[in-house]
Amino acid sequence: AQSVTQPDIHITVSEGASLELRCNYSYGATPYLFWYVQSPGQGLQLLLKYFSGDTLVQGIKGFEAEFKRSQSSFNLRKPSVHWSDAAEYFCAVGAGAAGNKLTFGGGTRVLVKP
Amino acid sequence: EPEVTQTPSHQVTQMGQEVILRCVPISNHLYFYWYRQILGQKVEFLVSFYNNEISEKSEIFDDQFSVERPDGSNFTLKIRSTKLEDSAMYFCASSPQAAQFFGPGTRLTVL
């Protein structure tokens, strides 16, 4: 069965500082991996996805994530955080075929200090 | 940019009543999904739908749930007899392929 763990429930970061959110997955085959962001009152917005190829993927809003098969990880990073990045971030894994379910982690809430 | 929309944004109902949650997927997407998030818990998959059929469903999606694409634009989730534990945020999503795009959600409160 597939599963996703996000070890950090909350992270507080100063504006302008770097951010890294951890994600570990369990999946029997080659995973399709996603990061979503949810701002208050909003839906889940797709930040980036990894299907195959280059293990460092770029997304929207200046985010990137690195797939490390040996560590079963797909960590999200941003070099310099803006106040508007305060939100909840969800990592998800899927089988890859259209119509297949996504399994989500518990989310990490990011607070940005001025 | 096209978006998935959901109505209503908030629904309050009495236990035992039927509710229908509505979604308008992105127009050229062929795959549709429902997920839910109970307060404080993970986002959970309920069902996926393609070509007017359920393609995958979770153990949560029992006989009290049903989905329908009644016309060319809407995708609905019906809960026949709501229970207190159905209180949650329900998200609709659609996809052209593997990447799913989510709507803003409907918060369902069962009293």
PDB file of C-alpha atoms in Angstrom:
ATOM      1  CA  ALA A   1       0.000   0.000   0.000  1.00  0.00           C
ATOM      2  CA  GLN A   2       1.239   3.484  -0.760  1.00  0.00           C
ATOM      3  CA  SER A   3       1.792   6.009   2.023  1.00  0.00           C
ATOM      4  CA  VAL A   4       3.318   9.443   2.542  1.00  0.00           C
ATOM      5  CA  THR A   5       4.868  10.883   5.666  1.00  0.00           C
ATOM      6  CA  GLN A   6       5.530  14.549   6.278  1.00  0.00           C
ATOM      7  CA  PRO A   7       7.476  14.571   9.531  1.00  0.00           C
ATOM      8  CA  ASP A   8       7.065  18.269  10.287  1.00  0.00           C
ATOM      9  CA  ILE A   9       3.582  19.425  11.257  1.00  0.00           C
ATOM     10  CA  HIS A  10       4.593  23.074  11.637  1.00  0.00           C
ATOM     11  CA  ILE A  11       7.585  25.047  10.419  1.00  0.00           C
ATOM     12  CA  THR A  12       8.275  28.694  11.186  1.00  0.00           C
ATOM     13  CA  VAL A  13      10.695  30.537   8.931  1.00  0.00           C
ATOM     14  CA  SER A  14      11.766  34.150   8.653  1.00  0.00           C
ATOM     15  CA  GLU A  15      10.962  36.048   5.499  1.00  0.00           C
ATOM     16  CA  GLY A  16      13.914  35.825   3.111  1.00  0.00           C
ATOM     17  CA  ALA A  17      15.241  32.652   4.684  1.00  0.00           C
ATOM     18  CA  SER A  18      15.368  29.310   2.913  1.00  0.00           C
ATOM     19  CA  LEU A  19      12.724  26.657   3.390  1.00  0.00           C
ATOM     20  CA  GLU A  20      12.852  22.884   3.126  1.00  0.00           C
ATOM     21  CA  LEU A  21       9.841  20.641   3.675  1.00  0.00           C
ATOM     22  CA  ARG A  22      10.381  16.932   4.062  1.00  0.00           C
ATOM     23  CA  CYS A  23       8.398  14.180   2.420  1.00  0.00           C
ATOM     24  CA  ASN A  24       8.990  10.440   2.599  1.00  0.00           C
ATOM     25  CA  TYR A  25       6.933   7.980   0.638  1.00  0.00           C
ATOM     26  CA  SER A  26       6.326   4.262   0.505  1.00  0.00           C
ATOM     27  CA  TYR A  27       5.380   2.824  -2.842  1.00  0.00           C
ATOM     28  CA  GLY A  28       6.097  -0.497  -4.504  1.00  0.00           C
ATOM     29  CA  ALA A  29       6.846   0.718  -8.005  1.00  0.00           C
ATOM     30  CA  THR A  30       8.118   3.914  -9.591  1.00  0.00           C
ATOM     31  CA  PRO A  31       6.162   6.663  -7.871  1.00  0.00           C
ATOM     32  CA  TYR A  32       4.567   9.718  -9.344  1.00  0.00           C
ATOM     33  CA  LEU A  33       5.106  12.479  -6.778  1.00  0.00           C
ATOM     34  CA  PHE A  34       3.398  15.799  -6.265  1.00  0.00           C
ATOM     35  CA  TRP A  35       3.504  18.833  -4.015  1.00  0.00           C
ATOM     36  CA  TYR A  36       0.362  20.871  -3.444  1.00  0.00           C
ATOM     37  CA  VAL A  37      -0.145  24.099  -1.492  1.00  0.00           C
ATOM     38  CA  GLN A  38      -3.309  25.163   0.280  1.00  0.00           C
ATOM     39  CA  SER A  39      -3.761  28.770   1.355  1.00  0.00           C
ATOM     40  CA  PRO A  40      -6.538  29.559   3.837  1.00  0.00           C
ATOM     41  CA  GLY A  41      -9.941  29.220   2.205  1.00  0.00           C
ATOM     42  CA  GLN A  42      -8.430  27.966  -1.027  1.00  0.00           C
ATOM     43  CA  GLY A  43      -8.234  24.621  -2.741  1.00  0.00           C
ATOM     44  CA  LEU A  44      -5.131  22.541  -3.333  1.00  0.00           C
ATOM     45  CA  GLN A  45      -2.870  24.156  -5.907  1.00  0.00           C
ATOM     46  CA  LEU A  46      -0.350  22.003  -7.748  1.00  0.00           C
ATOM     47  CA  LEU A  47       3.180  23.310  -7.162  1.00  0.00           C
ATOM     48  CA  LEU A  48       5.162  20.689  -9.034  1.00  0.00           C
ATOM     49  CA  LYS A  49       5.279  17.053 -10.045  1.00  0.00           C
ATOM     50  CA  TYR A  50       7.825  14.336 -10.683  1.00  0.00           C
ATOM     51  CA  PHE A  51       7.161  11.554 -13.126  1.00  0.00           C
ATOM     52  CA  SER A  52      10.578  10.540 -14.454  1.00  0.00           C
ATOM     53  CA  GLY A  53      13.853  11.955 -15.750  1.00  0.00           C
ATOM     54  CA  ASP A  54      15.726  14.744 -14.012  1.00  0.00           C
ATOM     55  CA  THR A  55      15.392  14.230 -10.282  1.00  0.00           C
ATOM     56  CA  LEU A  56      15.376  17.969  -9.563  1.00  0.00           C
ATOM     57  CA  VAL A  57      12.085  19.460 -10.669  1.00  0.00           C
ATOM     58  CA  GLN A  58      11.108  23.085 -10.836  1.00  0.00           C
ATOM     59  CA  GLY A  59       7.669  24.313  -9.982  1.00  0.00           C
ATOM     60  CA  ILE A  60       5.672  27.465  -9.693  1.00  0.00           C
ATOM     61  CA  LYS A  61       6.291  30.283  -7.192  1.00  0.00           C
ATOM     62  CA  GLY A  62      10.038  29.575  -7.121  1.00  0.00           C
ATOM     63  CA  PHE A  63       9.740  26.116  -5.551  1.00  0.00           C
ATOM     64  CA  GLU A  64      11.777  23.068  -6.468  1.00  0.00           C
ATOM     65  CA  ALA A  65      11.851  19.488  -5.250  1.00  0.00           C
ATOM     66  CA  GLU A  66      14.383  16.704  -5.435  1.00  0.00           C
ATOM     67  CA  PHE A  67      13.512  13.045  -5.857  1.00  0.00           C
ATOM     68  CA  LYS A  68      15.897  10.683  -4.070  1.00  0.00           C
ATOM     69  CA  ARG A  69      14.969   7.083  -4.722  1.00  0.00           C
ATOM     70  CA  SER A  70      17.554   5.718  -2.269  1.00  0.00           C
ATOM     71  CA  GLN A  71      15.974   7.711   0.551  1.00  0.00           C
ATOM     72  CA  SER A  72      12.360   7.428  -0.645  1.00  0.00           C
ATOM     73  CA  SER A  73      12.164  11.186  -0.329  1.00  0.00           C
ATOM     74  CA  PHE A  74      10.811  14.086  -2.320  1.00  0.00           C
ATOM     75  CA  ASN A  75      11.706  17.232  -0.357  1.00  0.00           C
ATOM     76  CA  LEU A  76      10.439  20.650  -1.324  1.00  0.00           C
ATOM     77  CA  ARG A  77      12.699  23.697  -1.201  1.00  0.00           C
ATOM     78  CA  LYS A  78      12.600  27.408  -1.749  1.00  0.00           C
ATOM     79  CA  PRO A  79      15.750  29.572  -1.474  1.00  0.00           C
ATOM     80  CA  SER A  80      14.040  32.716  -0.159  1.00  0.00           C
ATOM     81  CA  VAL A  81      10.609  32.675   1.421  1.00  0.00           C
ATOM     82  CA  HIS A  82       8.070  35.446   0.952  1.00  0.00           C
ATOM     83  CA  TRP A  83       5.270  36.250   3.418  1.00  0.00           C
ATOM     84  CA  SER A  84       2.771  34.992   0.824  1.00  0.00           C
ATOM     85  CA  ASP A  85       4.269  31.500   1.123  1.00  0.00           C
ATOM     86  CA  ALA A  86       2.546  31.037   4.474  1.00  0.00           C
ATOM     87  CA  ALA A  87       0.217  28.107   3.803  1.00  0.00           C
ATOM     88  CA  GLU A  88      -0.143  24.371   4.258  1.00  0.00           C
ATOM     89  CA  TYR A  89       1.881  22.134   1.986  1.00  0.00           C
ATOM     90  CA  PHE A  90       0.941  18.594   1.036  1.00  0.00           C
ATOM     91  CA  CYS A  91       3.064  15.901  -0.539  1.00  0.00           C
ATOM     92  CA  ALA A  92       1.249  13.182  -2.490  1.00  0.00           C
ATOM     93  CA  VAL A  93       2.114   9.965  -4.310  1.00  0.00           C
ATOM     94  CA  GLY A  94       0.237   8.249  -7.104  1.00  0.00           C
ATOM     95  CA  ALA A  95       0.521   5.311  -9.431  1.00  0.00           C
ATOM     96  CA  GLY A  96       0.829   7.598 -12.409  1.00  0.00           C
ATOM     97  CA  ALA A  97      -1.965   6.460 -14.636  1.00  0.00           C
ATOM     98  CA  ALA A  98      -4.797   8.890 -15.104  1.00  0.00           C
ATOM     99  CA  GLY A  99      -7.686   7.983 -12.852  1.00  0.00           C
ATOM    100  CA  ASN A 100      -5.494   6.526 -10.135  1.00  0.00           C
ATOM    101  CA  LYS A 101      -5.830   7.861  -6.632  1.00  0.00           C
ATOM    102  CA  LEU A 102      -3.389  10.167  -4.911  1.00  0.00           C
ATOM    103  CA  THR A 103      -2.302   9.368  -1.382  1.00  0.00           C
ATOM    104  CA  PHE A 104      -1.518  12.456   0.661  1.00  0.00           C
ATOM    105  CA  GLY A 105       0.731  13.162   3.584  1.00  0.00           C
ATOM    106  CA  GLY A 106      -0.585  14.924   6.647  1.00  0.00           C
ATOM    107  CA  GLY A 107       0.643  18.327   5.530  1.00  0.00           C
ATOM    108  CA  THR A 108       3.135  20.851   6.883  1.00  0.00           C
ATOM    109  CA  ARG A 109       1.903  24.265   7.957  1.00  0.00           C
ATOM    110  CA  VAL A 110       4.410  27.016   7.191  1.00  0.00           C
ATOM    111  CA  LEU A 111       4.394  30.240   9.163  1.00  0.00           C
ATOM    112  CA  VAL A 112       6.481  33.151   7.896  1.00  0.00           C
ATOM    113  CA  LYS A 113       7.873  35.665  10.376  1.00  0.00           C
ATOM    114  CA  PRO A 114       8.506  39.215   9.197  1.00  0.00           C
TER     115      PRO A 114
ATOM    116  CA  GLU B   1      -6.470  30.007 -16.344  1.00  0.00           C
ATOM    117  CA  PRO B   2      -9.210  27.347 -16.153  1.00  0.00           C
ATOM    118  CA  GLU B   3     -10.160  26.205 -12.663  1.00  0.00           C
ATOM    119  CA  VAL B   4     -12.244  23.537 -11.013  1.00  0.00           C
ATOM    120  CA  THR B   5     -15.236  25.101  -9.284  1.00  0.00           C
ATOM    121  CA  GLN B   6     -17.403  23.672  -6.511  1.00  0.00           C
ATOM    122  CA  THR B   7     -20.769  24.601  -5.077  1.00  0.00           C
ATOM    123  CA  PRO B   8     -21.826  25.267  -2.438  1.00  0.00           C
ATOM    124  CA  SER B   9     -18.806  26.427  -0.497  1.00  0.00           C
ATOM    125  CA  HIS B  10     -20.505  25.416   2.755  1.00  0.00           C
ATOM    126  CA  GLN B  11     -23.404  23.034   3.318  1.00  0.00           C
ATOM    127  CA  VAL B  12     -25.109  22.404   6.630  1.00  0.00           C
ATOM    128  CA  THR B  13     -27.485  19.469   6.885  1.00  0.00           C
ATOM    129  CA  GLN B  14     -29.263  17.339   9.424  1.00  0.00           C
ATOM    130  CA  MET B  15     -28.183  13.762  10.054  1.00  0.00           C
ATOM    131  CA  GLY B  16     -30.069  11.381   7.766  1.00  0.00           C
ATOM    132  CA  GLN B  17     -30.636  13.938   5.029  1.00  0.00           C
ATOM    133  CA  GLU B  18     -29.371  13.598   1.473  1.00  0.00           C
ATOM    134  CA  VAL B  19     -26.842  16.074   0.122  1.00  0.00           C
ATOM    135  CA  ILE B  20     -25.494  16.671  -3.358  1.00  0.00           C
ATOM    136  CA  LEU B  21     -22.161  18.366  -3.785  1.00  0.00           C
ATOM    137  CA  ARG B  22     -21.503  19.869  -7.180  1.00  0.00           C
ATOM    138  CA  CYS B  23     -18.346  20.342  -9.185  1.00  0.00           C
ATOM    139  CA  VAL B  24     -17.524  21.770 -12.584  1.00  0.00           C
ATOM    140  CA  PRO B  25     -14.254  20.202 -13.755  1.00  0.00           C
ATOM    141  CA  ILE B  26     -11.872  21.866 -16.191  1.00  0.00           C
ATOM    142  CA  SER B  27     -13.538  21.568 -19.570  1.00  0.00           C
ATOM    143  CA  ASN B  28     -11.065  19.421 -21.506  1.00  0.00           C
ATOM    144  CA  HIS B  29     -10.309  17.047 -18.636  1.00  0.00           C
ATOM    145  CA  LEU B  30     -11.585  13.499 -18.848  1.00  0.00           C
ATOM    146  CA  TYR B  31     -10.871  12.135 -15.367  1.00  0.00           C
ATOM    147  CA  PHE B  32     -12.723  13.283 -12.261  1.00  0.00           C
ATOM    148  CA  TYR B  33     -12.205  12.632  -8.578  1.00  0.00           C
ATOM    149  CA  TRP B  34     -13.619  13.243  -5.138  1.00  0.00           C
ATOM    150  CA  TYR B  35     -11.520  13.479  -1.991  1.00  0.00           C
ATOM    151  CA  ARG B  36     -12.393  14.470   1.529  1.00  0.00           C
ATOM    152  CA  GLN B  37     -10.527  15.882   4.495  1.00  0.00           C
ATOM    153  CA  ILE B  38     -11.941  15.442   7.950  1.00  0.00           C
ATOM    154  CA  LEU B  39     -10.780  18.244  10.238  1.00  0.00           C
ATOM    155  CA  GLY B  40      -7.277  17.532  11.470  1.00  0.00           C
ATOM    156  CA  GLN B  41      -6.821  14.475   9.267  1.00  0.00           C
ATOM    157  CA  LYS B  42      -5.248  13.696   5.908  1.00  0.00           C
ATOM    158  CA  VAL B  43      -6.849  14.289   2.534  1.00  0.00           C
ATOM    159  CA  GLU B  44      -8.434  10.932   1.611  1.00  0.00           C
ATOM    160  CA  PHE B  45      -9.356   9.587  -1.798  1.00  0.00           C
ATOM    161  CA  LEU B  46     -12.990   8.646  -2.304  1.00  0.00           C
ATOM    162  CA  VAL B  47     -13.541   7.865  -5.966  1.00  0.00           C
ATOM    163  CA  SER B  48     -12.337   8.423  -9.511  1.00  0.00           C
ATOM    164  CA  PHE B  49     -14.555   8.552 -12.590  1.00  0.00           C
ATOM    165  CA  TYR B  50     -13.889   8.201 -16.289  1.00  0.00           C
ATOM    166  CA  ASN B  51     -16.074   7.671 -19.316  1.00  0.00           C
ATOM    167  CA  ASN B  52     -19.226   7.670 -17.196  1.00  0.00           C
ATOM    168  CA  GLU B  53     -17.960   4.915 -14.941  1.00  0.00           C
ATOM    169  CA  ILE B  54     -16.226   4.638 -11.597  1.00  0.00           C
ATOM    170  CA  SER B  55     -12.629   3.644 -12.288  1.00  0.00           C
ATOM    171  CA  GLU B  56     -11.446   3.329  -8.683  1.00  0.00           C
ATOM    172  CA  LYS B  57     -13.028   3.759  -5.261  1.00  0.00           C
ATOM    173  CA  SER B  58     -11.861   3.553  -1.685  1.00  0.00           C
ATOM    174  CA  GLU B  59     -13.347   1.559   1.157  1.00  0.00           C
ATOM    175  CA  ILE B  60     -14.860   4.810   2.412  1.00  0.00           C
ATOM    176  CA  PHE B  61     -17.000   5.032  -0.726  1.00  0.00           C
ATOM    177  CA  ASP B  62     -19.766   2.714   0.384  1.00  0.00           C
ATOM    178  CA  ASP B  63     -23.358   2.360  -0.801  1.00  0.00           C
ATOM    179  CA  GLN B  64     -24.420   5.663   0.684  1.00  0.00           C
ATOM    180  CA  PHE B  65     -22.183   7.513  -1.772  1.00  0.00           C
ATOM    181  CA  SER B  66     -22.739   7.894  -5.492  1.00  0.00           C
ATOM    182  CA  VAL B  67     -21.283   9.990  -8.277  1.00  0.00           C
ATOM    183  CA  GLU B  68     -22.775  11.188 -11.490  1.00  0.00           C
ATOM    184  CA  ARG B  69     -21.973  13.309 -14.488  1.00  0.00           C
ATOM    185  CA  PRO B  70     -25.495  14.474 -15.264  1.00  0.00           C
ATOM    186  CA  ASP B  71     -24.526  16.666 -18.208  1.00  0.00           C
ATOM    187  CA  GLY B  72     -21.439  17.720 -20.111  1.00  0.00           C
ATOM    188  CA  SER B  73     -20.099  20.004 -17.417  1.00  0.00           C
ATOM    189  CA  ASN B  74     -21.141  18.970 -13.908  1.00  0.00           C
ATOM    190  CA  PHE B  75     -19.827  16.181 -11.700  1.00  0.00           C
ATOM    191  CA  THR B  76     -21.735  15.450  -8.513  1.00  0.00           C
ATOM    192  CA  LEU B  77     -21.230  13.543  -5.284  1.00  0.00           C
ATOM    193  CA  LYS B  78     -24.390  12.400  -3.522  1.00  0.00           C
ATOM    194  CA  ILE B  79     -24.500  11.232   0.062  1.00  0.00           C
ATOM    195  CA  ARG B  80     -27.833   9.505   0.586  1.00  0.00           C
ATOM    196  CA  SER B  81     -28.214   9.533   4.353  1.00  0.00           C
ATOM    197  CA  THR B  82     -25.631  11.712   6.028  1.00  0.00           C
ATOM    198  CA  LYS B  83     -23.981  10.751   9.282  1.00  0.00           C
ATOM    199  CA  LEU B  84     -22.158  12.925  11.779  1.00  0.00           C
ATOM    200  CA  GLU B  85     -18.843  11.438  10.645  1.00  0.00           C
ATOM    201  CA  ASP B  86     -19.457  12.665   7.083  1.00  0.00           C
ATOM    202  CA  SER B  87     -18.656  16.184   8.272  1.00  0.00           C
ATOM    203  CA  ALA B  88     -15.558  17.137   6.283  1.00  0.00           C
ATOM    204  CA  MET B  89     -14.186  19.273   3.481  1.00  0.00           C
ATOM    205  CA  TYR B  90     -14.943  17.598   0.156  1.00  0.00           C
ATOM    206  CA  PHE B  91     -12.635  18.333  -2.761  1.00  0.00           C
ATOM    207  CA  CYS B  92     -13.344  17.680  -6.396  1.00  0.00           C
ATOM    208  CA  ALA B  93     -10.461  17.288  -8.826  1.00  0.00           C
ATOM    209  CA  SER B  94     -10.021  16.718 -12.530  1.00  0.00           C
ATOM    210  CA  SER B  95      -7.106  15.710 -14.699  1.00  0.00           C
ATOM    211  CA  PRO B  96      -6.158  15.364 -18.336  1.00  0.00           C
ATOM    212  CA  GLN B  97      -3.613  12.720 -17.320  1.00  0.00           C
ATOM    213  CA  ALA B  98      -1.868  11.993 -14.020  1.00  0.00           C
ATOM    214  CA  ALA B  99      -1.635  15.493 -12.516  1.00  0.00           C
ATOM    215  CA  GLN B 100      -4.848  16.369 -10.708  1.00  0.00           C
ATOM    216  CA  PHE B 101      -6.244  19.875 -10.331  1.00  0.00           C
ATOM    217  CA  PHE B 102      -8.388  20.572  -7.317  1.00  0.00           C
ATOM    218  CA  GLY B 103     -11.333  22.806  -6.604  1.00  0.00           C
ATOM    219  CA  PRO B 104     -11.677  25.012  -3.497  1.00  0.00           C
ATOM    220  CA  GLY B 105     -13.785  22.448  -1.645  1.00  0.00           C
ATOM    221  CA  THR B 106     -17.209  22.239  -0.034  1.00  0.00           C
ATOM    222  CA  ARG B 107     -17.316  22.199   3.731  1.00  0.00           C
ATOM    223  CA  LEU B 108     -20.075  19.793   4.794  1.00  0.00           C
ATOM    224  CA  THR B 109     -21.361  20.067   8.336  1.00  0.00           C
ATOM    225  CA  VAL B 110     -23.743  17.361   9.550  1.00  0.00           C
ATOM    226  CA  LEU B 111     -25.703  18.222  12.683  1.00  0.00           C
TER     227      LEU B 111
END
